[in-house]
Amino acid sequence: AQSVTQLGSHVSVSEGALVLLRCNYSSSVPPYLFWYVQYPNQGLQLLLKYTSAATLVKGINGFEAEFKKSETSFHLTKPSAHMSDAAEYFCASDPYYGNNRLAFGKGNQVVVIP
Amino acid sequence: GAVVSQHPSWVICKSGTSVKIECRSLDFQATTMFWYRQFPKQSLMLMATSNEGSKATYEQGVEKDKFLINHASLTLSTLTVTSAHPEDSSFYICSGSGKTSYEQYFGPGTRLTVT
């Protein structure tokens, strides 16, 4: 079955430092891929998505992710962390290309240290 | 982005009773709604997909008689957990997508505790 792996449930990063969250997918055929962010008491919000066009995808709030087929990865990065980036981040895949049946990773809780 | 609300945000019920969770799209018409379940420290697991006016399609392993889903209008879907047991305690999240957009918009979730 399709799965998405996110390692490290909690990620601490210093303010101003690089944010790097790793995501790997398991399917042999590249799926659509997504990163979502969830702030406390709010619903998941789409950060960015890969739908087989450009492999480097830019999203909101200064985040970007690069799709690498050879590594089956879709890692999320932001050059400089802000305090407002403290949230939970989920990687998800849609192997059905528009069917919208998403498979989620376990999430990364990002803590930003002043 | 579009807004989805859920009610209640938190509910406690006794074992054997049923509880209904509402999911509303506030500023768009959700032709498709999705229900997810999330255990602590685990990922969101898709339970079912429903199109307005149609029966829900349940994922493998999800009991459709246990988790009743109704999507009677383009702005409202409900999930009823019937004869709840402590193992049904979880965080339930809904999302909706519209006719013209592939993107899912998520509600803030409902925490269910069955005692």
PDB file of C-alpha atoms in Angstrom:
ATOM      1  CA  ALA A   1       0.000   0.000   0.000  1.00  0.00           C
ATOM      2  CA  GLN A   2       1.043   3.545  -0.604  1.00  0.00           C
ATOM      3  CA  SER A   3       2.790   5.114   2.376  1.00  0.00           C
ATOM      4  CA  VAL A   4       4.605   8.253   3.300  1.00  0.00           C
ATOM      5  CA  THR A   5       7.424   8.360   5.821  1.00  0.00           C
ATOM      6  CA  GLN A   6       8.370  11.328   7.941  1.00  0.00           C
ATOM      7  CA  LEU A   7      11.203  10.753  10.366  1.00  0.00           C
ATOM      8  CA  GLY A   8      11.539  12.455  13.732  1.00  0.00           C
ATOM      9  CA  SER A   9       8.265  13.448  15.326  1.00  0.00           C
ATOM     10  CA  HIS A  10       9.752  16.564  16.939  1.00  0.00           C
ATOM     11  CA  VAL A  11      12.144  18.898  15.157  1.00  0.00           C
ATOM     12  CA  SER A  12      13.826  21.788  16.944  1.00  0.00           C
ATOM     13  CA  VAL A  13      15.331  24.616  14.939  1.00  0.00           C
ATOM     14  CA  SER A  14      16.854  27.905  15.979  1.00  0.00           C
ATOM     15  CA  GLU A  15      15.276  31.110  14.769  1.00  0.00           C
ATOM     16  CA  GLY A  16      17.012  32.125  11.546  1.00  0.00           C
ATOM     17  CA  ALA A  17      18.330  28.638  10.858  1.00  0.00           C
ATOM     18  CA  LEU A  18      17.406  26.307   8.010  1.00  0.00           C
ATOM     19  CA  VAL A  19      14.233  24.299   8.370  1.00  0.00           C
ATOM     20  CA  LEU A  20      14.465  20.839   6.799  1.00  0.00           C
ATOM     21  CA  LEU A  21      11.679  18.291   7.059  1.00  0.00           C
ATOM     22  CA  ARG A  22      12.124  14.985   5.286  1.00  0.00           C
ATOM     23  CA  CYS A  23       9.454  13.034   3.434  1.00  0.00           C
ATOM     24  CA  ASN A  24       9.816   9.813   1.464  1.00  0.00           C
ATOM     25  CA  TYR A  25       7.114   8.008  -0.475  1.00  0.00           C
ATOM     26  CA  SER A  26       6.909   4.317  -1.180  1.00  0.00           C
ATOM     27  CA  SER A  27       5.139   3.856  -4.493  1.00  0.00           C
ATOM     28  CA  SER A  28       7.011   2.776  -7.621  1.00  0.00           C
ATOM     29  CA  VAL A  29       5.149   5.351  -9.680  1.00  0.00           C
ATOM     30  CA  PRO A  30       5.569   8.920  -8.414  1.00  0.00           C
ATOM     31  CA  PRO A  31       2.343  10.162  -6.867  1.00  0.00           C
ATOM     32  CA  TYR A  32       1.092  13.669  -6.373  1.00  0.00           C
ATOM     33  CA  LEU A  33       2.744  14.973  -3.183  1.00  0.00           C
ATOM     34  CA  PHE A  34       1.730  17.615  -0.662  1.00  0.00           C
ATOM     35  CA  TRP A  35       2.937  19.399   2.424  1.00  0.00           C
ATOM     36  CA  TYR A  36       0.390  20.668   4.927  1.00  0.00           C
ATOM     37  CA  VAL A  37       0.839  22.786   8.052  1.00  0.00           C
ATOM     38  CA  GLN A  38      -1.382  22.719  11.107  1.00  0.00           C
ATOM     39  CA  TYR A  39      -1.383  25.467  13.699  1.00  0.00           C
ATOM     40  CA  PRO A  40      -2.979  24.839  17.111  1.00  0.00           C
ATOM     41  CA  ASN A  41      -6.751  24.589  16.995  1.00  0.00           C
ATOM     42  CA  GLN A  42      -6.832  25.094  13.229  1.00  0.00           C
ATOM     43  CA  GLY A  43      -7.343  22.810  10.239  1.00  0.00           C
ATOM     44  CA  LEU A  44      -4.542  21.609   8.006  1.00  0.00           C
ATOM     45  CA  GLN A  45      -3.488  24.230   5.479  1.00  0.00           C
ATOM     46  CA  LEU A  46      -1.827  23.444   2.164  1.00  0.00           C
ATOM     47  CA  LEU A  47       1.761  24.706   1.970  1.00  0.00           C
ATOM     48  CA  LEU A  48       2.632  23.389  -1.475  1.00  0.00           C
ATOM     49  CA  LYS A  49       2.074  20.511  -3.869  1.00  0.00           C
ATOM     50  CA  TYR A  50       3.832  18.547  -6.579  1.00  0.00           C
ATOM     51  CA  THR A  51       1.693  17.360  -9.490  1.00  0.00           C
ATOM     52  CA  SER A  52       4.340  16.184 -11.964  1.00  0.00           C
ATOM     53  CA  ALA A  53       5.287  19.583 -13.339  1.00  0.00           C
ATOM     54  CA  ALA A  54       8.330  21.435 -11.968  1.00  0.00           C
ATOM     55  CA  THR A  55      10.356  19.371  -9.501  1.00  0.00           C
ATOM     56  CA  LEU A  56      11.145  22.400  -7.323  1.00  0.00           C
ATOM     57  CA  VAL A  57       7.923  23.648  -5.866  1.00  0.00           C
ATOM     58  CA  LYS A  58       7.534  26.939  -4.041  1.00  0.00           C
ATOM     59  CA  GLY A  59       4.799  27.376  -1.488  1.00  0.00           C
ATOM     60  CA  ILE A  60       3.482  29.878   0.979  1.00  0.00           C
ATOM     61  CA  ASN A  61       5.393  31.435   3.866  1.00  0.00           C
ATOM     62  CA  GLY A  62       8.775  30.992   2.173  1.00  0.00           C
ATOM     63  CA  PHE A  63       8.691  27.187   2.073  1.00  0.00           C
ATOM     64  CA  GLU A  64       9.751  25.103  -0.865  1.00  0.00           C
ATOM     65  CA  ALA A  65      10.143  21.401  -1.609  1.00  0.00           C
ATOM     66  CA  GLU A  66      12.058  19.447  -4.198  1.00  0.00           C
ATOM     67  CA  PHE A  67      10.803  16.247  -5.764  1.00  0.00           C
ATOM     68  CA  LYS A  68      13.585  13.714  -6.365  1.00  0.00           C
ATOM     69  CA  LYS A  69      12.439  10.559  -8.092  1.00  0.00           C
ATOM     70  CA  SER A  70      15.774   8.794  -7.642  1.00  0.00           C
ATOM     71  CA  GLU A  71      15.485   9.234  -3.886  1.00  0.00           C
ATOM     72  CA  THR A  72      11.667   8.894  -3.712  1.00  0.00           C
ATOM     73  CA  SER A  73      11.756  12.060  -1.651  1.00  0.00           C
ATOM     74  CA  PHE A  74       9.924  15.353  -1.303  1.00  0.00           C
ATOM     75  CA  HIS A  75      11.759  17.215   1.451  1.00  0.00           C
ATOM     76  CA  LEU A  76      10.470  20.553   2.712  1.00  0.00           C
ATOM     77  CA  THR A  77      12.838  23.452   3.377  1.00  0.00           C
ATOM     78  CA  LYS A  78      12.836  27.064   4.458  1.00  0.00           C
ATOM     79  CA  PRO A  79      16.095  29.029   4.543  1.00  0.00           C
ATOM     80  CA  SER A  80      15.404  30.971   7.717  1.00  0.00           C
ATOM     81  CA  ALA A  81      13.021  29.871  10.464  1.00  0.00           C
ATOM     82  CA  HIS A  82      10.649  32.342  12.083  1.00  0.00           C
ATOM     83  CA  MET A  83       8.912  31.934  15.396  1.00  0.00           C
ATOM     84  CA  SER A  84       5.629  31.787  13.485  1.00  0.00           C
ATOM     85  CA  ASP A  85       6.787  28.572  11.778  1.00  0.00           C
ATOM     86  CA  ALA A  86       6.197  26.623  14.988  1.00  0.00           C
ATOM     87  CA  ALA A  87       3.479  24.168  13.995  1.00  0.00           C
ATOM     88  CA  GLU A  88       2.904  20.589  12.907  1.00  0.00           C
ATOM     89  CA  TYR A  89       3.788  19.667   9.343  1.00  0.00           C
ATOM     90  CA  PHE A  90       2.381  16.741   7.395  1.00  0.00           C
ATOM     91  CA  CYS A  91       3.537  15.217   4.144  1.00  0.00           C
ATOM     92  CA  ALA A  92       0.881  13.472   2.070  1.00  0.00           C
ATOM     93  CA  SER A  93       0.625  11.622  -1.205  1.00  0.00           C
ATOM     94  CA  ASP A  94      -2.139  10.983  -3.697  1.00  0.00           C
ATOM     95  CA  PRO A  95      -1.253   7.944  -5.773  1.00  0.00           C
ATOM     96  CA  TYR A  96      -4.479   8.180  -7.741  1.00  0.00           C
ATOM     97  CA  TYR A  97      -3.639  11.449  -9.493  1.00  0.00           C
ATOM     98  CA  GLY A  98      -6.644  13.473  -8.569  1.00  0.00           C
ATOM     99  CA  ASN A  99      -8.779  10.937  -6.775  1.00  0.00           C
ATOM    100  CA  ASN A 100      -7.895  12.870  -3.644  1.00  0.00           C
ATOM    101  CA  ARG A 101      -7.528   9.837  -1.381  1.00  0.00           C
ATOM    102  CA  LEU A 102      -4.557  11.140   0.539  1.00  0.00           C
ATOM    103  CA  ALA A 103      -2.073   9.063   2.505  1.00  0.00           C
ATOM    104  CA  PHE A 104      -0.435  11.073   5.280  1.00  0.00           C
ATOM    105  CA  GLY A 105       2.843  10.796   7.118  1.00  0.00           C
ATOM    106  CA  LYS A 106       2.934  10.917  10.907  1.00  0.00           C
ATOM    107  CA  GLY A 107       3.829  14.569  10.998  1.00  0.00           C
ATOM    108  CA  ASN A 108       6.671  16.669  12.374  1.00  0.00           C
ATOM    109  CA  GLN A 109       6.131  19.003  15.318  1.00  0.00           C
ATOM    110  CA  VAL A 110       8.441  21.947  14.671  1.00  0.00           C
ATOM    111  CA  VAL A 111       9.686  23.959  17.631  1.00  0.00           C
ATOM    112  CA  VAL A 112      11.500  27.228  16.924  1.00  0.00           C
ATOM    113  CA  ILE A 113      14.036  28.258  19.535  1.00  0.00           C
ATOM    114  CA  PRO A 114      14.586  32.004  19.958  1.00  0.00           C
TER     115      PRO A 114
ATOM    116  CA  GLY B   1      -8.387  29.851   1.710  1.00  0.00           C
ATOM    117  CA  ALA B   2     -11.781  28.288   2.168  1.00  0.00           C
ATOM    118  CA  VAL B   3     -13.026  27.575   5.685  1.00  0.00           C
ATOM    119  CA  VAL B   4     -14.340  24.336   7.121  1.00  0.00           C
ATOM    120  CA  SER B   5     -15.735  24.126  10.625  1.00  0.00           C
ATOM    121  CA  GLN B   6     -16.412  21.150  12.853  1.00  0.00           C
ATOM    122  CA  HIS B   7     -18.762  20.831  15.784  1.00  0.00           C
ATOM    123  CA  PRO B   8     -18.246  19.952  18.497  1.00  0.00           C
ATOM    124  CA  SER B   9     -14.518  20.476  18.901  1.00  0.00           C
ATOM    125  CA  TRP B  10     -14.473  18.124  21.867  1.00  0.00           C
ATOM    126  CA  VAL B  11     -16.988  15.557  23.101  1.00  0.00           C
ATOM    127  CA  ILE B  12     -17.131  12.929  25.810  1.00  0.00           C
ATOM    128  CA  CYS B  13     -19.713  10.172  25.635  1.00  0.00           C
ATOM    129  CA  LYS B  14     -20.471   7.002  27.506  1.00  0.00           C
ATOM    130  CA  SER B  15     -19.792   3.591  26.053  1.00  0.00           C
ATOM    131  CA  GLY B  16     -22.757   2.311  24.075  1.00  0.00           C
ATOM    132  CA  THR B  17     -24.127   5.693  23.094  1.00  0.00           C
ATOM    133  CA  SER B  18     -23.941   7.370  19.710  1.00  0.00           C
ATOM    134  CA  VAL B  19     -22.363  10.704  18.923  1.00  0.00           C
ATOM    135  CA  LYS B  20     -22.698  12.924  15.870  1.00  0.00           C
ATOM    136  CA  ILE B  21     -19.977  15.198  14.529  1.00  0.00           C
ATOM    137  CA  GLU B  22     -20.808  17.949  12.047  1.00  0.00           C
ATOM    138  CA  CYS B  23     -18.562  19.247   9.309  1.00  0.00           C
ATOM    139  CA  ARG B  24     -19.538  22.456   7.500  1.00  0.00           C
ATOM    140  CA  SER B  25     -18.002  24.289   4.571  1.00  0.00           C
ATOM    141  CA  LEU B  26     -18.605  27.941   5.405  1.00  0.00           C
ATOM    142  CA  ASP B  27     -17.740  29.758   2.204  1.00  0.00           C
ATOM    143  CA  PHE B  28     -17.706  27.198  -0.577  1.00  0.00           C
ATOM    144  CA  GLN B  29     -19.741  24.299  -1.842  1.00  0.00           C
ATOM    145  CA  ALA B  30     -18.087  21.025  -0.929  1.00  0.00           C
ATOM    146  CA  THR B  31     -19.059  18.534  -3.578  1.00  0.00           C
ATOM    147  CA  THR B  32     -16.810  15.973  -1.919  1.00  0.00           C
ATOM    148  CA  MET B  33     -16.117  15.580   1.776  1.00  0.00           C
ATOM    149  CA  PHE B  34     -13.593  13.362   3.483  1.00  0.00           C
ATOM    150  CA  TRP B  35     -13.421  11.988   7.004  1.00  0.00           C
ATOM    151  CA  TYR B  36     -10.116  11.130   8.662  1.00  0.00           C
ATOM    152  CA  ARG B  37      -9.152   9.632  11.964  1.00  0.00           C
ATOM    153  CA  GLN B  38      -5.947  10.419  13.810  1.00  0.00           C
ATOM    154  CA  PHE B  39      -4.506   8.492  16.739  1.00  0.00           C
ATOM    155  CA  PRO B  40      -1.931  10.135  19.004  1.00  0.00           C
ATOM    156  CA  LYS B  41       1.490  10.336  17.357  1.00  0.00           C
ATOM    157  CA  GLN B  42       0.047   8.724  14.215  1.00  0.00           C
ATOM    158  CA  SER B  43      -0.829   9.963  10.788  1.00  0.00           C
ATOM    159  CA  LEU B  44      -4.276  10.890   9.547  1.00  0.00           C
ATOM    160  CA  MET B  45      -6.052   7.820   8.214  1.00  0.00           C
ATOM    161  CA  LEU B  46      -8.722   8.323   5.568  1.00  0.00           C
ATOM    162  CA  MET B  47     -11.963   6.693   6.697  1.00  0.00           C
ATOM    163  CA  ALA B  48     -14.359   7.540   3.910  1.00  0.00           C
ATOM    164  CA  THR B  49     -15.130   9.800   0.993  1.00  0.00           C
ATOM    165  CA  SER B  50     -18.579  11.144   0.295  1.00  0.00           C
ATOM    166  CA  ASN B  51     -20.071  13.019  -2.614  1.00  0.00           C
ATOM    167  CA  GLU B  52     -23.096  15.212  -2.015  1.00  0.00           C
ATOM    168  CA  GLY B  53     -26.264  13.210  -2.304  1.00  0.00           C
ATOM    169  CA  SER B  54     -24.482   9.869  -2.647  1.00  0.00           C
ATOM    170  CA  LYS B  55     -23.547   7.105  -0.279  1.00  0.00           C
ATOM    171  CA  ALA B  56     -20.110   7.343   1.236  1.00  0.00           C
ATOM    172  CA  THR B  57     -17.253   5.179   0.010  1.00  0.00           C
ATOM    173  CA  TYR B  58     -15.445   3.628   2.948  1.00  0.00           C
ATOM    174  CA  GLU B  59     -11.794   2.652   3.067  1.00  0.00           C
ATOM    175  CA  GLN B  60     -10.876  -0.943   3.687  1.00  0.00           C
ATOM    176  CA  GLY B  61     -11.243  -1.895   7.326  1.00  0.00           C
ATOM    177  CA  VAL B  62     -13.653   0.903   8.236  1.00  0.00           C
ATOM    178  CA  GLU B  63     -17.017  -0.356   9.465  1.00  0.00           C
ATOM    179  CA  LYS B  64     -19.717   1.517   7.586  1.00  0.00           C
ATOM    180  CA  ASP B  65     -22.399   0.495  10.084  1.00  0.00           C
ATOM    181  CA  LYS B  66     -20.268   1.826  12.895  1.00  0.00           C
ATOM    182  CA  PHE B  67     -19.332   5.121  11.291  1.00  0.00           C
ATOM    183  CA  LEU B  68     -22.386   6.528   9.538  1.00  0.00           C
ATOM    184  CA  ILE B  69     -21.648   9.327   7.121  1.00  0.00           C
ATOM    185  CA  ASN B  70     -24.255  11.624   5.656  1.00  0.00           C
ATOM    186  CA  HIS B  71     -23.565  14.297   3.048  1.00  0.00           C
ATOM    187  CA  ALA B  72     -27.022  15.640   2.419  1.00  0.00           C
ATOM    188  CA  SER B  73     -26.050  19.130   1.287  1.00  0.00           C
ATOM    189  CA  LEU B  74     -23.139  20.908  -0.350  1.00  0.00           C
ATOM    190  CA  THR B  75     -22.186  22.532   2.942  1.00  0.00           C
ATOM    191  CA  LEU B  76     -22.797  19.863   5.544  1.00  0.00           C
ATOM    192  CA  SER B  77     -21.559  16.360   6.240  1.00  0.00           C
ATOM    193  CA  THR B  78     -22.058  14.431   9.441  1.00  0.00           C
ATOM    194  CA  LEU B  79     -20.234  11.498  10.978  1.00  0.00           C
ATOM    195  CA  THR B  80     -22.154   9.467  13.543  1.00  0.00           C
ATOM    196  CA  VAL B  81     -20.216   7.034  15.676  1.00  0.00           C
ATOM    197  CA  THR B  82     -22.782   4.437  16.696  1.00  0.00           C
ATOM    198  CA  SER B  83     -22.601   2.375  19.879  1.00  0.00           C
ATOM    199  CA  ALA B  84     -19.315   3.995  20.746  1.00  0.00           C
ATOM    200  CA  HIS B  85     -16.628   2.094  22.631  1.00  0.00           C
ATOM    201  CA  PRO B  86     -13.426   3.326  24.262  1.00  0.00           C
ATOM    202  CA  GLU B  87     -11.380   2.147  21.275  1.00  0.00           C
ATOM    203  CA  ASP B  88     -13.313   4.664  19.142  1.00  0.00           C
ATOM    204  CA  SER B  89     -11.721   7.480  21.131  1.00  0.00           C
ATOM    205  CA  SER B  90      -9.725   9.471  18.648  1.00  0.00           C
ATOM    206  CA  PHE B  91      -9.335  12.748  16.800  1.00  0.00           C
ATOM    207  CA  TYR B  92     -11.704  12.990  13.824  1.00  0.00           C
ATOM    208  CA  ILE B  93     -10.969  15.444  11.032  1.00  0.00           C
ATOM    209  CA  CYS B  94     -13.076  16.314   8.018  1.00  0.00           C
ATOM    210  CA  SER B  95     -12.187  18.084   4.802  1.00  0.00           C
ATOM    211  CA  GLY B  96     -14.019  19.275   1.752  1.00  0.00           C
ATOM    212  CA  SER B  97     -13.192  19.970  -1.844  1.00  0.00           C
ATOM    213  CA  GLY B  98     -15.212  21.902  -4.382  1.00  0.00           C
ATOM    214  CA  LYS B  99     -16.192  21.204  -7.947  1.00  0.00           C
ATOM    215  CA  THR B 100     -13.596  23.492  -9.489  1.00  0.00           C
ATOM    216  CA  SER B 101     -10.699  22.897  -7.127  1.00  0.00           C
ATOM    217  CA  TYR B 102      -8.775  19.750  -6.388  1.00  0.00           C
ATOM    218  CA  GLU B 103      -7.536  21.143  -3.064  1.00  0.00           C
ATOM    219  CA  GLN B 104      -8.952  19.819   0.196  1.00  0.00           C
ATOM    220  CA  TYR B 105      -9.817  22.284   2.943  1.00  0.00           C
ATOM    221  CA  PHE B 106      -9.601  20.848   6.423  1.00  0.00           C
ATOM    222  CA  GLY B 107     -11.632  21.381   9.550  1.00  0.00           C
ATOM    223  CA  PRO B 108      -9.921  21.831  12.930  1.00  0.00           C
ATOM    224  CA  GLY B 109     -10.930  18.392  14.138  1.00  0.00           C
ATOM    225  CA  THR B 110     -13.105  16.877  16.869  1.00  0.00           C
ATOM    226  CA  ARG B 111     -11.658  15.015  19.818  1.00  0.00           C
ATOM    227  CA  LEU B 112     -13.907  12.145  20.887  1.00  0.00           C
ATOM    228  CA  THR B 113     -13.425  10.447  24.236  1.00  0.00           C
ATOM    229  CA  VAL B 114     -15.559   7.414  25.041  1.00  0.00           C
ATOM    230  CA  THR B 115     -15.687   6.463  28.716  1.00  0.00           C
TER     231      THR B 115
END
